[in-house]
Amino acid sequence: MVVDGVAAEHEPGGDLLVITERGYGKRTPLSEYPMHHRAGQGVFTLKVTDRVGKLVAMRVVSDPEEEILVISASGMVLRTQVGAISQIGRQTQGVIVMRIPPDDQVVAIAPVAAIEEGDAKE
């Protein structure tokens, strides 16, 4: 199953951030992903189990200070810094990013738009 695709060569030194439906996530350095050409066999990025669930979202991140929103199907939203999510290898399950009830699941992640100092109203 394909969840998403990213052009990794545009973010030197970046990480691939992935989140599963059960709220697990991780950051993996892009340097751990080999380059493949047409008809490549693909590369594992996450060990999928019943406990962690299926992969639901991914994005390339380069700034640990960047913030993201993790959004569940029931409307729960968690705002966290990218740097707070552990940086670990490709064939691991990840760590808990968002604790969700058994009848809910993570459906998306979204970047938090930065507010310029001049845009803030006082």
Backbone as a ProteinNet text record, in pm:
[ID]
protein_1_A
[PRIMARY]
MVVDGVAAEHEPGGDLLVITERGYGKRTPLSEYPMHHRAGQGVFTLKVTDRVGKLVAMRVVSDPEEEILVISASGMVLRTQVGAISQIGRQTQGVIVMRIPPDDQVVAIAPVAAIEEGDAKE
[TERTIARY]
83.3	0	88.3	59.4	132.5	51.3	115.8	49	78.9	203.5	245.1	377.8	423.4	553.6	617.5	748.1	820	945.3	990.6	1115.5	1224.7	1298.3	1394.6	1517.3	1552.7	1675.2	1664.7	1544.9	1526.5	1550.4	1568.1	1585.8	1712	1830.6	1951.9	1957.6	1989.4	1995.6	1861.2	1755.1	1621.1	1587.4	1469.8	1418.1	1284	1250.5	1118.1	1038.2	932.2	843.7	724.7	698.1	584.3	498.7	367.1	271	177.9	145.1	55.6	-84	-179.8	-318.3	-337.6	-249.4	-259.6	-179.8	-127.1	-59.8	89.8	150.7	295.5	362.3	482.8	553.8	703.4	775.4	921.1	973.6	1097.8	1171.4	1290.6	1313.5	1427.2	1506.1	1638.5	1719	1702.6	1687.2	1672.8	1796.2	1909.7	2032.9	2024.9	1931.4	1914.7	1836.1	1781.3	1702.6	1788.4	1810	1888.7	1809.5	1879.6	1814.9	1783.7	1661.3	1620.2	1575.4	1584.9	1538.4	1414.3	1370.1	1251.5	1264	1154.3	1145	1222.5	1247.1	1310.4	1212	1261.6	1176.4	1113.6	1149.8	1094.6	1180.9	1147.4	1226.1	1131.2	1159.4	1079.7	1102.6	997.6	1013.4	956.5	873.4	809.9	769.7	794.7	750.3	604	512.9	369.2	326.8	260	204.6	63.2	-8.9	-143.3	-136.7	-28	-15.1	2.1	82.2	107.6	10.6	-45.6	-138.9	-68.9	-148.8	-97.4	-44.1	45.6	101	-7.7	-29	-134.3	-81.7	35.4	83.8	235.3	294	438	469.6	582.3	629.1	776.9	846	987.2	996.3	1077	1096.5	1245.8	1282	1423.6	1452.1	1350.6	1369.2	1305.8	1385.6	1327.8	1235	1243.7	1156.9	1020.2	1007.1	878.8	773.1	650.6	541.2	444.2	386.2	284.8	161.9	50.1	-73.4	-96.5	-127.3	-166.1	-316	-393.9	-539.3	-601.6	-696.1	-763.4	-901.2	-961.2	-1092.2	-1201.3	-1186.3	-1288.4	-1270.1	-1163.1	-1142	-1038.4	-974.8	-865.8	-749.3	-686.9	-573.7	-460.2	-340.4	-220.9	-123.3	-74.5	25.5	158.5	259.5	389.9	501.6	619.6	737	791.2	841	897.9	1013.9	1094.3	1208.3	1169.8	1044.5	998.5	970.5	966.5	943.5	1079.9	1100.5	1230.2	1279.1	1410.7	1475	1534.9	1475.9	1520.8	1523.3	1573.6	1595.8	1471.7	1495.9	1387.4	1301.4	1359.8	1281.3	1243.6	1191	1143.4	996.6	932.2	789.9	761.6	856.8	834.1	796.1	762	725.6	587.3	523.1	389.6	400.1	330.6	325.3	193.8	85.7	-46.9	-120.1	-163.1	-241.1	-387.8	-442.7	-581	-659.2	-791.5	-873.4	-877.6	-909.8	-912.6	-1009.6	-1115.2	-1213.7	-1186.1	-1069	-1031.4	-904	-867	-740.7	-693.2	-563.2	-504.3	-537.6	-576.1	-611.3	-520.7	-451.7	-370.3	-272.4	-172	-84.6	-83.2	-58.2	-55.8	48.4	119.1	215.8	143.4	204.2	150.9	218.8	140.9	195.5	265.3	385.7	460.8	400.3	393.9	343	462.1	469.5	576.2	551.2	657	641.3	557.8	569.2	491.8	345.4	311.7	172.9	96.9	166.1	98.5	31.5	-93.4	-167.8	-152.6	-127.1	-108.5	-218.8
-117.6	0	124.7	217.2	343.7	448.2	516	618.7	756.3	779.3	910.8	895.2	999.7	1001.4	1137.5	1138.7	1264.9	1263.7	1381.1	1395.4	1427.3	1326.8	1339.9	1422.4	1429.8	1501.6	1652.4	1703.6	1847	1890	1795.8	1826	1759.5	1807.7	1745.1	1760.5	1650.5	1654.6	1646.5	1623.8	1617.9	1479.7	1470.4	1344.5	1314.1	1184.8	1143.1	1117.4	1193.8	1179.5	1094.4	986.5	899.6	882.8	868.4	849.7	734.9	649.3	536.9	565.4	481.4	501	484.6	416.8	398.5	503.2	605.4	716	700.2	600.6	582.6	662.7	708.4	784.6	779.4	829	836.3	925.5	970.4	1042.2	955.7	940	863.2	951.5	961.1	1042.9	996.2	1091.3	1057.3	984.2	1005.9	939.6	787.7	735.9	591.3	526.8	607.6	554.4	552.6	433.3	426.3	480	531.8	581.4	462.6	456.9	351.8	417.6	341.5	389.3	309.8	328.7	259.4	108.5	46.5	-97.6	-138.9	-44.9	-79.2	-157.8	-229.7	-314.3	-239.5	-115.3	-40.5	-56.6	16.2	17.6	20.4	-60.1	-55.5	76.2	130.7	251.3	234.7	131.9	112.9	-32.7	-89.2	-225.1	-218.7	-260.6	-253.7	-376.5	-352.5	-460	-418.6	-509.4	-476.2	-366.7	-365.6	-267	-125	-106.8	27.9	67.2	-29.7	0.5	33.3	68.4	100.9	243.3	267	399.8	488.3	608.5	695.6	827.7	872	1002.2	1007.9	1084.6	1107.8	1241.9	1298.9	1423.3	1438.1	1508.7	1538.2	1662.6	1655.4	1767.8	1793.4	1919.2	1951.9	2036.5	2099.2	2186.1	2121.9	2085.1	2024	2118.2	2247.5	2345.1	2357	2300.6	2304.4	2231.5	2280.9	2217	2153	2041.6	1973.1	1947.5	1924.9	1882.4	1736.9	1654.1	1515.5	1510.8	1464.4	1474.4	1335	1310.4	1179.7	1189.5	1073.8	1067.9	1130.8	1123.8	1180.4	1330.1	1387.3	1531.1	1571.2	1475.5	1510.6	1565.6	1671.1	1732.3	1747.8	1706.9	1722.5	1810	1914.6	2002.9	1970.7	1938.9	1902.2	1947.2	1964.1	1997.3	1870.3	1883.3	1770.6	1710.7	1793.6	1746.2	1662.6	1667.9	1588.3	1443.6	1415	1279.5	1214.8	1096.7	1029.5	1005.4	1018.8	989.9	849.7	754.4	615.8	554.3	430.5	364	328.5	282.8	253.6	136.1	25.8	-94.8	-108.2	-1.7	-1.7	38.3	24.3	54.4	198.5	267.5	404.8	412.7	532.2	559.9	623.1	620.3	679.5	831	886.7	1031.6	1085	1011.3	1052.8	931.5	941.3	832.1	851.2	748.6	757.1	635.6	650.4	538.6	427.4	304.7	191.3	208.4	287.9	304.3	425.2	484.7	602.4	570.3	655.8	639.5	772.4	783.9	902.8	900	1015.4	1021.6	1114.7	1208.5	1303	1377	1435.9	1532.4	1657.4	1770.2	1896.6	1988.2	2064.6	2159.7	2276.9	2333.7	2453.8	2572.2	2663.4	2778.6	2869.8	2912.6	3002.9	3143.2	3210.3	3346.5	3441.4	3530.8	3630.5	3729.9	3785.2	3879.3	3999.4	4045.3	4160.6	4129.1	3998.5	3958.3	3940.7	3924	3899.3	4026.1	4014.8	4129.9	4134.9	4251.3	4265.7	4347.4
0	0	0	-84.8	-89.7	-13.8	81.8	160.5	104.5	65.3	19	-52.8	-115.7	-179.6	-160.3	-144.4	-126.8	-212.4	-252.8	-326.3	-224.9	-183.9	-74.7	-111.1	-236.7	-272.5	-250	-225.3	-204.5	-60.2	31.6	173.5	227.7	189.6	242.6	394.5	462.5	607.9	675.4	600.4	658	710.1	770.5	823.7	759.4	752.5	710.1	836.7	857.9	973.2	931.1	1006.1	976.5	1101.7	1081.7	1190	1151.2	1249.1	1223	1277.7	1240.4	1282.4	1432.5	1502.2	1646.5	1723.8	1655.1	1722	1741	1678.6	1686.8	1575.2	1600.4	1499.3	1521.1	1423.3	1431.9	1321.3	1342.2	1238.7	1200.3	1070.9	1022.1	926.4	945.2	853.4	708.6	618	476	423.6	488.1	444.4	461	540.6	558.7	445.1	355.6	244.6	118.4	61.2	-61.9	-180.1	-277.2	-398.4	-489.4	-541.5	-634.5	-763.3	-869.8	-999.1	-1037.6	-1154.9	-1205.2	-1182.9	-1145.4	-1119.5	-994.6	-904.8	-776.5	-691.1	-595	-511.9	-395.1	-373.8	-262.4	-138	-32.9	89.2	208.1	310.6	433.2	504.3	561.8	642	781.7	803.2	933.2	948.6	1066.2	1094.7	1139.8	1053.7	1080.9	1161	1274.1	1356.7	1398.3	1462.4	1512.2	1618.3	1695	1802.4	1747.8	1644.4	1592.4	1481.5	1412.6	1304.8	1174.5	1076.8	943.6	938.8	846.6	822.8	761.5	819.2	766.5	711.1	756.6	709.4	718	627.4	630.7	565.8	607.4	546.8	575.4	488.7	508.9	595.2	701.3	792.1	804.5	823.6	838.1	961.3	1016.8	1133.1	1256.4	1358.9	1478.8	1555.9	1529.2	1595.3	1528.3	1407.6	1335.9	1417.6	1413.8	1486	1388	1430.8	1350.3	1435.9	1368.3	1433.4	1396.2	1495.7	1472.8	1499.5	1401.1	1406.2	1402.7	1495	1499.8	1433.1	1406.3	1340.7	1427.1	1560.6	1648.4	1672.1	1615.8	1628.2	1732.2	1798	1890.5	1808.9	1862.1	1793.7	1893.4	1852.3	1933.8	1858.5	1924.3	1865.2	1930.2	1850.6	1904	1811.3	1869.2	1789	1724.9	1604	1532.3	1612.2	1675.5	1752.9	1873.5	1917.3	2031.4	1992.6	1862.7	1812.9	1790.2	1846.7	1841.7	1699.9	1682.8	1554.8	1566.5	1494.3	1500.7	1362	1351.5	1223.6	1145.2	1021.3	927.8	969.4	1013.3	1039.1	1186.4	1242	1380.2	1380.3	1497.9	1507.4	1545.3	1601.8	1643.7	1790.9	1834.2	1972.7	1976.1	2092.2	2102.9	2091.8	1994.9	1975.5	2031.9	2009.8	2055.2	2111.9	2236.4	2296.7	2256.9	2195.7	2149.8	2199.8	2220.1	2264.4	2159.2	2200.7	2106.7	1989.5	2007.2	1899.7	1810.4	1822.2	1743.1	1666.2	1573.5	1501.2	1446.3	1426.4	1365.6	1216.8	1162.5	1020.3	940.1	1007.4	931.5	1021.3	957	1022.6	935.8	999.3	925.2	988.4	906.1	962.1	1027	1130	1193.5	1126.9	1073.2	1003.4	1104.3	1068.6	1155.2	1147	1260.2	1265.1	1272.8	1177.1	1177.3	1290.5	1348.2	1459.4	1419.5	1297.8	1251.5	1232.3	1213.3	1192.7	1322.9	1433.1	1561.2	1609.7	1653.6	1703.5	1855.1	1907.3	2052.1	2109.8
[MASK]
++++++++++++++++++++++++++++++++++++++++++++++++++++++++++++++++++++++++++++++++++++++++++++++++++++++++++++++++++++++++++

